[in-house]
Amino acid sequence: MGRYFVYLCFFIALTWFWVTISCNIVCLRKERDALIAFKNEIYPSLSFSSWNGLNCCEWRGVECSRETSHVIKFHLSQFSVDIKNGYPTTGKLSPALFKLKYLEHLDLSANFLSGVIPAELSSLHRLKHLDLSFNYFEDHILKHISSLHSLIYLNLSCAGVDLDGSIQWRLGNISQLQVIDLSSGLYIQDESSFSSYYCGPVYSSSLEWTEIVQGLQHLSLQGVELNMTGEQLESPLSRLHNLRHLNLKDCALSGHVPNALQNLSHLSHLQLGWNQFTSRLPTWLGNMTDLVSIQFDRCDLTGPFPSSLSRLPKLKELNLVDNKLTGNIRQILPCEAWPQLSRFSLSDSIVTGSLPPCIGNLSALQYLDLQVNSLSGQIPASVGMLSALIYLRLSSNLLSGNVPPELGGIPSLEVLYLDNNQLYGSIPTSLRCLTRLSSLNLAKNNLEGYISLHFFENATRLVELVLSCNKLTVLIEPEWIPPMQFERLGLGSCNIGGLIPAFLSTQFRLEILDLSNNSLFGNIPAWFGDLSTLADLYMSHNNLQGELPSTFDISYYSQIYLDDNMLTGSVPVPSVPASYLGVLDLSQNRYTGFIPVEIGSFLPAIEFLLYSQNDLRGDIPTSIGLMQDLQDLDLSDNNFEGKIPPILTNCSALKRLNLAKNKLSGEIPSNIGSLRQLEKLHLSDNMLKGNLPFGVQNCSKLQILDVAHNFLSVNIPLWLGQLSDLMILVLRSNKFHGRIPHALGNLSSLHVLDISHNNLTGAIPPELGRFAAIIAGQPGESNVLNGRSSYGRSYYYKEEINVTNKGLNLDYRDSVLLLITAIDLSSNQLSGDIPSEIGNLKHLHVLNLSGNSLTGEIPVIFGLLEQLESLDLSHNKLHGRIPGEMVQLSFLSFFIVSNNMLCGRIPTGRQFSTFNSTYFSGNPGLCGFPVDNRSCSCEHNSSAGMPPVSQDEEEEEEEEIPWYWYVSWMASFAVGLWGVFGVLCLKKKWRIIYIRVLDGYVVGLLNILSLRK
């Protein structure tokens, strides 16, 4: 017992002595002076607020040796300040700092120091840890580290590193390195966002220097442009047997995934994302059983998801975002094989099937992202068992059913995205239990019912709420003040009604607001201008009226959508040049007056500018030519006059130009061909004259060309046939003459051709039957209507084309426009036969050849136009019979052949039984339903080259009365007869009344006859 007591006393005394020594560490004066000299070169000095007193060993970031009092660690990283909130310090690196000769650890990361690296750095021979990342050094850092023999950790990412060929000898004396980070970028991905910081280009054409550091355990070259293939990486990687972490993200790699990786038996973290591998995801990854993290995001990988990955028991993170991997989610996600899985990302792929019920067994799962796939079925209730789940994103799939109420039982859930699916039912009340929720997106589903914004009051951290485009009715009490500060609020198409909700005046962090399509009325309130953080505003399709308040300054917005309202006054202009405004859509309002002459100076960064369907007038301002980033200019349906300013061609980024429905005159600018990015050109319904400028052929990306209803003349140019991307060509109602160019048949993407109402002559070229897009049934791709701003925001082009279909002028808009296929050659002076090649266009919807002088017969092959809905051959000189094969056209609802010289019996059955007689009028030789002609003779047409019809054929035609005609006649007679007499037989009272009335008529008639006698 006494011996243990002695031991205890000795231990207490030793502890007291050690604490006493530790508490009395005092830094050396020379080293304190060195630190102060370093501090004096840094601005601002907020990070040095704790540097008070003479004992520098107590200062923030400074650590001294207990034995010698020398400074051995200096850690002043500004990453602790939060890199995403800014870079708080600047300055230069003082040479005095390197008087700290006993330094073992130096971390100055993210201070954004600049200038030259002092040569004294090379004197720190005891240095083991060096981190100078995220600074702006101008000198080549590597030349100063070759004498740092003790160095184990080296981080020079984003620090001005030059990876030239001399790196090998510069690392020659520090072969003990275990960690090297020479990255040229930083990628931060958390539960709600993704951010990247690019530090400038860094190149390296060789990795032979890895031979010097074969003991390396961690290698990161993220963002360094290696420009190497998988084959070229084989040798350098095969030397690094001890490697545990490898980060070659965004290194311009290509070819196959290096096979040498499978020999790195200690590898636990593998990051190869953002490269251009053109191969499958290797199956041998399943043999690397130490792997904890695999990242192959955005690598263009193809093929099936390898089942071998289920053999990785230590796997915690799998990131395969944005590839082309295929498979069923039930085979891809082995619930039992990955007990430690915490992050699983397989979005933007080709994954099918329904989520497995066993997903609830992944108890460690925190992050699940399966958006933009083809998942179907219901969300299993077992997701409620994922007690550690923080982030769940299942957007843009085919999921159906109700939102599982079990989701409300995950207290850790912070981000929930279920938008763009087929979910229905009401929002479960259990979601109000998610008190940690920061983002909730349920937009673009079929959810219904009433929901009050009070519902979300418990989620005081909620910054993103999106309920747009459902069948919901959102209730907002006038006096309600939310306990949270929204950053993104999406309530589009939520049946809100009334005035703009007053609670928005309390939201001072609001960045994105969507109140579109809510039947809102009244003026935009003055307090709206106080929402200083608001950048994206969507209030289209309402009934807002009046002028914008004076406090509403568009200078600081990024996107403004106020189209389809009743706003009045002059078009708004910013108080200062709007450097960030990319989209301004004021179309479909009641703005009047002129566009300011200096508009180009006011909106220097504008990319999408839409003033269509207002009452603006005057000349188009030439200052628009200053808008170098402009992609979409829409001034259509106004009262602009004068000529099209040639300076518009200075807008080199322009993809869509719509000046239709104005009063513009003169010629189309001859230099319009300099708009090499132009995809859509609308100049219809003006007073333009001249011809199509030759330079238009340089617009090789042109998809839509509409110059209808002008006074353009001369021939249709041959070079139009060179525009291989052209999908819609409308030249109607001009003064074009001459023949239709055969070269138009080369337009392989064309699905709408309208050259009607001109003065074209000659025969229809048979090459018009070669339109590949109509033959194959390939509608315009949906991305024709999708744009993207330089900030990465999506944009939807508003397109509209007028097509004559079924005798009516119809406006086809947006996505519907991409589905219609039509050829309209009507109201010209075309002659000759209809080429049978037109019958090859089996996916043609509309064919209009009326108002010409076409001869010959209707081609029998027209019976193969299986998608045809409207066929107008009226007002020509066609003869012969209507082909009976056309009865097979089940979609044909408009068929007019009036005013020709057709003869014979009209085919019967199917759609033909619905056509009225006017469709066939002006053809005396036609007979049968629905016309009254009794003669079916074609003899009167024999002089035109038709063979006469024999007597037997005429008799057969007369006998070819369908049996159902008799049945229908007899049924009608029976119904009419017994409909009257049957009632009279059953109703005695009615019978008496009928006889009295009839008797009265008879008596009256007899009296009249007697008087006449």
PDB file of C-alpha atoms in Angstrom, residues 167-400:
ATOM      1  CA  ILE A 167      10.112  19.893 -61.121  1.00  0.00           C
ATOM      2  CA  GLN A 168      11.986  16.585 -61.075  1.00  0.00           C
ATOM      3  CA  TRP A 169      15.326  17.972 -59.837  1.00  0.00           C
ATOM      4  CA  ARG A 170      13.543  20.390 -57.503  1.00  0.00           C
ATOM      5  CA  LEU A 171      12.019  17.467 -55.663  1.00  0.00           C
ATOM      6  CA  GLY A 172      15.224  15.480 -55.786  1.00  0.00           C
ATOM      7  CA  ASN A 173      16.360  16.206 -52.219  1.00  0.00           C
ATOM      8  CA  ILE A 174      12.986  15.864 -50.505  1.00  0.00           C
ATOM      9  CA  SER A 175      12.189  12.292 -51.295  1.00  0.00           C
ATOM     10  CA  GLN A 176      10.509  11.824 -47.886  1.00  0.00           C
ATOM     11  CA  LEU A 177       7.368  13.581 -49.123  1.00  0.00           C
ATOM     12  CA  GLN A 178       4.180  11.752 -48.286  1.00  0.00           C
ATOM     13  CA  VAL A 179       1.635  14.429 -49.286  1.00  0.00           C
ATOM     14  CA  ILE A 180       1.797  16.612 -52.407  1.00  0.00           C
ATOM     15  CA  ASP A 181      -1.028  18.953 -53.428  1.00  0.00           C
ATOM     16  CA  LEU A 182      -0.310  21.051 -56.520  1.00  0.00           C
ATOM     17  CA  SER A 183      -3.943  21.562 -57.558  1.00  0.00           C
ATOM     18  CA  SER A 184      -5.142  24.458 -59.637  1.00  0.00           C
ATOM     19  CA  GLY A 185      -8.684  24.666 -58.318  1.00  0.00           C
ATOM     20  CA  LEU A 186     -10.944  24.055 -55.370  1.00  0.00           C
ATOM     21  CA  TYR A 187     -14.314  22.347 -55.561  1.00  0.00           C
ATOM     22  CA  ILE A 188     -16.666  22.662 -52.597  1.00  0.00           C
ATOM     23  CA  GLN A 189     -19.839  20.590 -52.561  1.00  0.00           C
ATOM     24  CA  ASP A 190     -22.137  20.589 -49.597  1.00  0.00           C
ATOM     25  CA  GLU A 191     -25.722  19.523 -49.017  1.00  0.00           C
ATOM     26  CA  SER A 192     -27.244  22.407 -50.931  1.00  0.00           C
ATOM     27  CA  SER A 193     -24.759  23.789 -53.413  1.00  0.00           C
ATOM     28  CA  PHE A 194     -21.663  23.283 -55.472  1.00  0.00           C
ATOM     29  CA  SER A 195     -18.967  25.909 -55.801  1.00  0.00           C
ATOM     30  CA  SER A 196     -15.714  25.954 -57.694  1.00  0.00           C
ATOM     31  CA  TYR A 197     -12.749  28.283 -57.472  1.00  0.00           C
ATOM     32  CA  TYR A 198     -10.458  28.313 -60.480  1.00  0.00           C
ATOM     33  CA  CYS A 199      -6.957  29.603 -59.927  1.00  0.00           C
ATOM     34  CA  GLY A 200      -5.736  29.926 -63.489  1.00  0.00           C
ATOM     35  CA  PRO A 201      -4.206  27.465 -65.929  1.00  0.00           C
ATOM     36  CA  VAL A 202      -1.435  25.145 -64.789  1.00  0.00           C
ATOM     37  CA  TYR A 203       0.095  22.723 -67.280  1.00  0.00           C
ATOM     38  CA  SER A 204       2.254  19.659 -66.970  1.00  0.00           C
ATOM     39  CA  SER A 205       3.148  17.310 -69.785  1.00  0.00           C
ATOM     40  CA  SER A 206       4.918  14.740 -67.629  1.00  0.00           C
ATOM     41  CA  LEU A 207       4.587  12.892 -64.333  1.00  0.00           C
ATOM     42  CA  GLU A 208       8.032  11.328 -64.420  1.00  0.00           C
ATOM     43  CA  TRP A 209       8.908  13.196 -61.218  1.00  0.00           C
ATOM     44  CA  THR A 210       6.775  10.665 -59.317  1.00  0.00           C
ATOM     45  CA  GLU A 211       9.834   8.370 -59.537  1.00  0.00           C
ATOM     46  CA  ILE A 212      11.541  10.579 -56.917  1.00  0.00           C
ATOM     47  CA  VAL A 213       8.716  10.358 -54.373  1.00  0.00           C
ATOM     48  CA  GLN A 214       7.741   6.712 -54.472  1.00  0.00           C
ATOM     49  CA  GLY A 215       6.738   6.823 -50.798  1.00  0.00           C
ATOM     50  CA  LEU A 216       3.943   9.241 -51.646  1.00  0.00           C
ATOM     51  CA  GLN A 217       0.648   8.523 -49.909  1.00  0.00           C
ATOM     52  CA  HIS A 218      -1.419  11.506 -51.061  1.00  0.00           C
ATOM     53  CA  LEU A 219      -1.235  13.082 -54.535  1.00  0.00           C
ATOM     54  CA  SER A 220      -3.584  15.853 -55.699  1.00  0.00           C
ATOM     55  CA  LEU A 221      -3.202  17.541 -59.086  1.00  0.00           C
ATOM     56  CA  GLN A 222      -6.801  18.686 -59.414  1.00  0.00           C
ATOM     57  CA  GLY A 223      -7.274  21.179 -62.246  1.00  0.00           C
ATOM     58  CA  VAL A 224      -3.750  20.721 -63.648  1.00  0.00           C
ATOM     59  CA  GLU A 225      -3.972  20.258 -67.415  1.00  0.00           C
ATOM     60  CA  LEU A 226      -2.039  17.040 -67.936  1.00  0.00           C
ATOM     61  CA  ASN A 227      -3.555  16.357 -71.383  1.00  0.00           C
ATOM     62  CA  MET A 228      -2.692  12.706 -71.044  1.00  0.00           C
ATOM     63  CA  THR A 229      -4.441   9.474 -71.950  1.00  0.00           C
ATOM     64  CA  GLY A 230      -5.000   6.533 -69.665  1.00  0.00           C
ATOM     65  CA  GLU A 231      -2.160   4.716 -71.403  1.00  0.00           C
ATOM     66  CA  GLN A 232       0.290   7.526 -70.623  1.00  0.00           C
ATOM     67  CA  LEU A 233      -0.641   7.404 -66.947  1.00  0.00           C
ATOM     68  CA  GLU A 234       0.110   3.717 -66.576  1.00  0.00           C
ATOM     69  CA  SER A 235       3.852   4.057 -65.902  1.00  0.00           C
ATOM     70  CA  PRO A 236       3.811   7.020 -63.433  1.00  0.00           C
ATOM     71  CA  LEU A 237       0.997   5.509 -61.374  1.00  0.00           C
ATOM     72  CA  SER A 238       2.560   2.040 -61.216  1.00  0.00           C
ATOM     73  CA  ARG A 239       5.468   3.422 -59.109  1.00  0.00           C
ATOM     74  CA  LEU A 240       3.265   4.811 -56.320  1.00  0.00           C
ATOM     75  CA  HIS A 241       2.734   1.563 -54.388  1.00  0.00           C
ATOM     76  CA  ASN A 242       1.974   3.325 -51.090  1.00  0.00           C
ATOM     77  CA  LEU A 243      -0.599   5.731 -52.525  1.00  0.00           C
ATOM     78  CA  ARG A 244      -3.768   6.067 -50.488  1.00  0.00           C
ATOM     79  CA  HIS A 245      -5.320   9.249 -51.890  1.00  0.00           C
ATOM     80  CA  LEU A 246      -5.265  10.119 -55.615  1.00  0.00           C
ATOM     81  CA  ASN A 247      -6.951  13.233 -56.970  1.00  0.00           C
ATOM     82  CA  LEU A 248      -6.656  13.805 -60.725  1.00  0.00           C
ATOM     83  CA  LYS A 249      -9.963  15.612 -61.075  1.00  0.00           C
ATOM     84  CA  ASP A 250     -10.352  17.917 -64.095  1.00  0.00           C
ATOM     85  CA  CYS A 251      -6.917  17.120 -65.530  1.00  0.00           C
ATOM     86  CA  ALA A 252      -7.914  16.817 -69.223  1.00  0.00           C
ATOM     87  CA  LEU A 253      -7.468  13.050 -69.147  1.00  0.00           C
ATOM     88  CA  SER A 254      -8.900  10.919 -71.924  1.00  0.00           C
ATOM     89  CA  GLY A 255      -9.008   7.355 -73.211  1.00  0.00           C
ATOM     90  CA  HIS A 256      -9.613   4.532 -70.797  1.00  0.00           C
ATOM     91  CA  VAL A 257      -9.343   4.534 -67.015  1.00  0.00           C
ATOM     92  CA  PRO A 258      -5.686   3.579 -66.220  1.00  0.00           C
ATOM     93  CA  ASN A 259      -5.418  -0.118 -65.453  1.00  0.00           C
ATOM     94  CA  ALA A 260      -2.390   0.560 -63.227  1.00  0.00           C
ATOM     95  CA  LEU A 261      -4.786   1.763 -60.544  1.00  0.00           C
ATOM     96  CA  GLN A 262      -5.811  -1.796 -59.747  1.00  0.00           C
ATOM     97  CA  ASN A 263      -2.264  -2.521 -58.522  1.00  0.00           C
ATOM     98  CA  LEU A 264      -2.438   0.238 -55.876  1.00  0.00           C
ATOM     99  CA  SER A 265      -3.564  -2.102 -53.134  1.00  0.00           C
ATOM    100  CA  HIS A 266      -3.597   0.597 -50.406  1.00  0.00           C
ATOM    101  CA  LEU A 267      -5.690   3.081 -52.344  1.00  0.00           C
ATOM    102  CA  SER A 268      -8.678   4.318 -50.351  1.00  0.00           C
ATOM    103  CA  HIS A 269      -9.683   7.577 -52.073  1.00  0.00           C
ATOM    104  CA  LEU A 270      -9.905   7.836 -55.868  1.00  0.00           C
ATOM    105  CA  GLN A 271     -10.988  11.091 -57.555  1.00  0.00           C
ATOM    106  CA  LEU A 272     -10.945  11.120 -61.367  1.00  0.00           C
ATOM    107  CA  GLY A 273     -14.007  13.248 -62.082  1.00  0.00           C
ATOM    108  CA  TRP A 274     -14.406  15.930 -64.744  1.00  0.00           C
ATOM    109  CA  ASN A 275     -12.300  14.129 -67.350  1.00  0.00           C
ATOM    110  CA  GLN A 276     -13.148  12.710 -70.778  1.00  0.00           C
ATOM    111  CA  PHE A 277     -12.835   8.982 -70.404  1.00  0.00           C
ATOM    112  CA  THR A 278     -14.454   7.156 -73.304  1.00  0.00           C
ATOM    113  CA  SER A 279     -14.750   3.801 -71.653  1.00  0.00           C
ATOM    114  CA  ARG A 280     -16.806   1.836 -69.192  1.00  0.00           C
ATOM    115  CA  LEU A 281     -16.465   1.969 -65.449  1.00  0.00           C
ATOM    116  CA  PRO A 282     -13.834  -0.741 -64.785  1.00  0.00           C
ATOM    117  CA  THR A 283     -15.071  -3.928 -63.176  1.00  0.00           C
ATOM    118  CA  TRP A 284     -11.700  -4.404 -61.431  1.00  0.00           C
ATOM    119  CA  LEU A 285     -12.617  -1.568 -59.048  1.00  0.00           C
ATOM    120  CA  GLY A 286     -14.526  -4.246 -57.170  1.00  0.00           C
ATOM    121  CA  ASN A 287     -11.218  -5.959 -56.287  1.00  0.00           C
ATOM    122  CA  MET A 288      -9.803  -2.859 -54.524  1.00  0.00           C
ATOM    123  CA  THR A 289     -11.360  -3.674 -51.197  1.00  0.00           C
ATOM    124  CA  ASP A 290      -9.733  -0.760 -49.318  1.00  0.00           C
ATOM    125  CA  LEU A 291     -11.603   1.822 -51.384  1.00  0.00           C
ATOM    126  CA  VAL A 292     -13.575   4.225 -49.236  1.00  0.00           C
ATOM    127  CA  SER A 293     -14.342   6.950 -51.789  1.00  0.00           C
ATOM    128  CA  ILE A 294     -14.821   6.672 -55.580  1.00  0.00           C
ATOM    129  CA  GLN A 295     -15.475   9.778 -57.670  1.00  0.00           C
ATOM    130  CA  PHE A 296     -15.946   9.546 -61.442  1.00  0.00           C
ATOM    131  CA  ASP A 297     -18.410  12.411 -61.856  1.00  0.00           C
ATOM    132  CA  ARG A 298     -18.819  13.985 -65.326  1.00  0.00           C
ATOM    133  CA  CYS A 299     -16.490  11.566 -67.090  1.00  0.00           C
ATOM    134  CA  ASP A 300     -18.664  10.447 -70.065  1.00  0.00           C
ATOM    135  CA  LEU A 301     -18.507   6.857 -68.862  1.00  0.00           C
ATOM    136  CA  THR A 302     -20.844   4.497 -70.693  1.00  0.00           C
ATOM    137  CA  GLY A 303     -22.203   0.985 -70.382  1.00  0.00           C
ATOM    138  CA  PRO A 304     -23.798  -0.922 -67.522  1.00  0.00           C
ATOM    139  CA  PHE A 305     -23.088  -0.231 -63.884  1.00  0.00           C
ATOM    140  CA  PRO A 306     -20.580  -2.912 -62.751  1.00  0.00           C
ATOM    141  CA  SER A 307     -22.032  -5.257 -60.184  1.00  0.00           C
ATOM    142  CA  SER A 308     -18.520  -5.897 -58.838  1.00  0.00           C
ATOM    143  CA  LEU A 309     -18.711  -2.656 -56.839  1.00  0.00           C
ATOM    144  CA  SER A 310     -20.942  -4.471 -54.392  1.00  0.00           C
ATOM    145  CA  ARG A 311     -17.769  -6.197 -53.142  1.00  0.00           C
ATOM    146  CA  LEU A 312     -16.454  -3.007 -51.503  1.00  0.00           C
ATOM    147  CA  PRO A 313     -17.391  -3.343 -47.812  1.00  0.00           C
ATOM    148  CA  LYS A 314     -15.589  -0.136 -46.740  1.00  0.00           C
ATOM    149  CA  LEU A 315     -17.222   2.108 -49.360  1.00  0.00           C
ATOM    150  CA  LYS A 316     -18.532   5.361 -47.892  1.00  0.00           C
ATOM    151  CA  GLU A 317     -18.782   7.613 -50.961  1.00  0.00           C
ATOM    152  CA  LEU A 318     -19.692   6.847 -54.581  1.00  0.00           C
ATOM    153  CA  ASN A 319     -20.009   9.798 -56.975  1.00  0.00           C
ATOM    154  CA  LEU A 320     -20.913   8.920 -60.582  1.00  0.00           C
ATOM    155  CA  VAL A 321     -22.864  12.064 -61.472  1.00  0.00           C
ATOM    156  CA  ASP A 322     -23.483  12.966 -65.122  1.00  0.00           C
ATOM    157  CA  ASN A 323     -22.343   9.875 -66.994  1.00  0.00           C
ATOM    158  CA  LYS A 324     -24.206   7.531 -69.323  1.00  0.00           C
ATOM    159  CA  LEU A 325     -24.287   4.505 -67.088  1.00  0.00           C
ATOM    160  CA  THR A 326     -27.238   2.169 -67.405  1.00  0.00           C
ATOM    161  CA  GLY A 327     -28.915  -0.347 -65.148  1.00  0.00           C
ATOM    162  CA  ASN A 328     -31.754  -0.986 -62.766  1.00  0.00           C
ATOM    163  CA  ILE A 329     -31.507   0.810 -59.432  1.00  0.00           C
ATOM    164  CA  ARG A 330     -32.390  -2.407 -57.596  1.00  0.00           C
ATOM    165  CA  GLN A 331     -29.243  -4.073 -58.918  1.00  0.00           C
ATOM    166  CA  ILE A 332     -27.100  -0.937 -58.623  1.00  0.00           C
ATOM    167  CA  LEU A 333     -27.855  -0.209 -54.975  1.00  0.00           C
ATOM    168  CA  PRO A 334     -26.966  -3.301 -52.894  1.00  0.00           C
ATOM    169  CA  CYS A 335     -28.510  -2.357 -49.591  1.00  0.00           C
ATOM    170  CA  GLU A 336     -26.674  -4.990 -47.533  1.00  0.00           C
ATOM    171  CA  ALA A 337     -23.241  -4.776 -49.206  1.00  0.00           C
ATOM    172  CA  TRP A 338     -22.439  -1.178 -48.262  1.00  0.00           C
ATOM    173  CA  PRO A 339     -23.119  -0.834 -44.545  1.00  0.00           C
ATOM    174  CA  GLN A 340     -20.909   2.264 -44.244  1.00  0.00           C
ATOM    175  CA  LEU A 341     -22.213   4.118 -47.315  1.00  0.00           C
ATOM    176  CA  SER A 342     -22.836   7.776 -46.471  1.00  0.00           C
ATOM    177  CA  ARG A 343     -22.853   9.510 -49.904  1.00  0.00           C
ATOM    178  CA  PHE A 344     -24.350   8.061 -53.090  1.00  0.00           C
ATOM    179  CA  SER A 345     -24.637  10.220 -56.233  1.00  0.00           C
ATOM    180  CA  LEU A 346     -25.803   8.763 -59.541  1.00  0.00           C
ATOM    181  CA  SER A 347     -27.698  11.667 -61.072  1.00  0.00           C
ATOM    182  CA  ASP A 348     -27.908  12.536 -64.775  1.00  0.00           C
ATOM    183  CA  SER A 349     -27.587   8.928 -65.930  1.00  0.00           C
ATOM    184  CA  ILE A 350     -29.829   6.305 -67.559  1.00  0.00           C
ATOM    185  CA  VAL A 351     -30.968   4.423 -64.463  1.00  0.00           C
ATOM    186  CA  THR A 352     -34.389   2.763 -64.479  1.00  0.00           C
ATOM    187  CA  GLY A 353     -36.568   0.754 -62.117  1.00  0.00           C
ATOM    188  CA  SER A 354     -38.118   1.553 -58.761  1.00  0.00           C
ATOM    189  CA  LEU A 355     -36.335   2.284 -55.515  1.00  0.00           C
ATOM    190  CA  PRO A 356     -35.857  -0.913 -53.483  1.00  0.00           C
ATOM    191  CA  PRO A 357     -37.702  -1.173 -50.157  1.00  0.00           C
ATOM    192  CA  CYS A 358     -34.436  -2.297 -48.548  1.00  0.00           C
ATOM    193  CA  ILE A 359     -33.042   1.224 -49.029  1.00  0.00           C
ATOM    194  CA  GLY A 360     -34.005   1.823 -45.409  1.00  0.00           C
ATOM    195  CA  ASN A 361     -31.212  -0.539 -44.339  1.00  0.00           C
ATOM    196  CA  LEU A 362     -28.534   1.980 -45.394  1.00  0.00           C
ATOM    197  CA  SER A 363     -28.441   3.392 -41.888  1.00  0.00           C
ATOM    198  CA  ALA A 364     -25.277   5.463 -42.449  1.00  0.00           C
ATOM    199  CA  LEU A 365     -26.591   7.188 -45.596  1.00  0.00           C
ATOM    200  CA  GLN A 366     -26.471  10.966 -45.346  1.00  0.00           C
ATOM    201  CA  TYR A 367     -26.492  12.087 -48.979  1.00  0.00           C
ATOM    202  CA  LEU A 368     -28.579  10.482 -51.778  1.00  0.00           C
ATOM    203  CA  ASP A 369     -28.764  12.074 -55.246  1.00  0.00           C
ATOM    204  CA  LEU A 370     -30.571  10.218 -58.051  1.00  0.00           C
ATOM    205  CA  GLN A 371     -32.002  13.166 -59.976  1.00  0.00           C
ATOM    206  CA  VAL A 372     -32.417  13.202 -63.783  1.00  0.00           C
ATOM    207  CA  ASN A 373     -32.882   9.487 -64.385  1.00  0.00           C
ATOM    208  CA  SER A 374     -35.844   7.326 -65.373  1.00  0.00           C
ATOM    209  CA  LEU A 375     -36.793   5.972 -61.971  1.00  0.00           C
ATOM    210  CA  SER A 376     -40.437   4.955 -61.723  1.00  0.00           C
ATOM    211  CA  GLY A 377     -42.856   3.610 -59.181  1.00  0.00           C
ATOM    212  CA  GLN A 378     -43.467   4.972 -55.719  1.00  0.00           C
ATOM    213  CA  ILE A 379     -40.985   6.255 -53.178  1.00  0.00           C
ATOM    214  CA  PRO A 380     -40.819   3.423 -50.625  1.00  0.00           C
ATOM    215  CA  ALA A 381     -41.976   4.162 -47.104  1.00  0.00           C
ATOM    216  CA  SER A 382     -38.716   2.646 -45.850  1.00  0.00           C
ATOM    217  CA  VAL A 383     -36.894   5.923 -46.652  1.00  0.00           C
ATOM    218  CA  GLY A 384     -38.208   7.012 -43.284  1.00  0.00           C
ATOM    219  CA  MET A 385     -35.737   4.588 -41.685  1.00  0.00           C
ATOM    220  CA  LEU A 386     -32.740   6.585 -42.989  1.00  0.00           C
ATOM    221  CA  SER A 387     -32.239   8.286 -39.656  1.00  0.00           C
ATOM    222  CA  ALA A 388     -28.914   9.908 -40.662  1.00  0.00           C
ATOM    223  CA  LEU A 389     -30.176  11.311 -43.976  1.00  0.00           C
ATOM    224  CA  ILE A 390     -29.404  14.982 -44.569  1.00  0.00           C
ATOM    225  CA  TYR A 391     -29.784  15.388 -48.333  1.00  0.00           C
ATOM    226  CA  LEU A 392     -32.331  13.636 -50.592  1.00  0.00           C
ATOM    227  CA  ARG A 393     -32.679  14.572 -54.261  1.00  0.00           C
ATOM    228  CA  LEU A 394     -34.949  12.553 -56.562  1.00  0.00           C
ATOM    229  CA  SER A 395     -35.832  15.354 -58.995  1.00  0.00           C
ATOM    230  CA  SER A 396     -36.635  14.854 -62.691  1.00  0.00           C
ATOM    231  CA  ASN A 397     -37.647  11.211 -62.701  1.00  0.00           C
ATOM    232  CA  LEU A 398     -40.918   9.363 -63.356  1.00  0.00           C
ATOM    233  CA  LEU A 399     -41.820   8.739 -59.733  1.00  0.00           C
ATOM    234  CA  SER A 400     -45.507   8.524 -58.922  1.00  0.00           C
TER     235      SER A 400
END
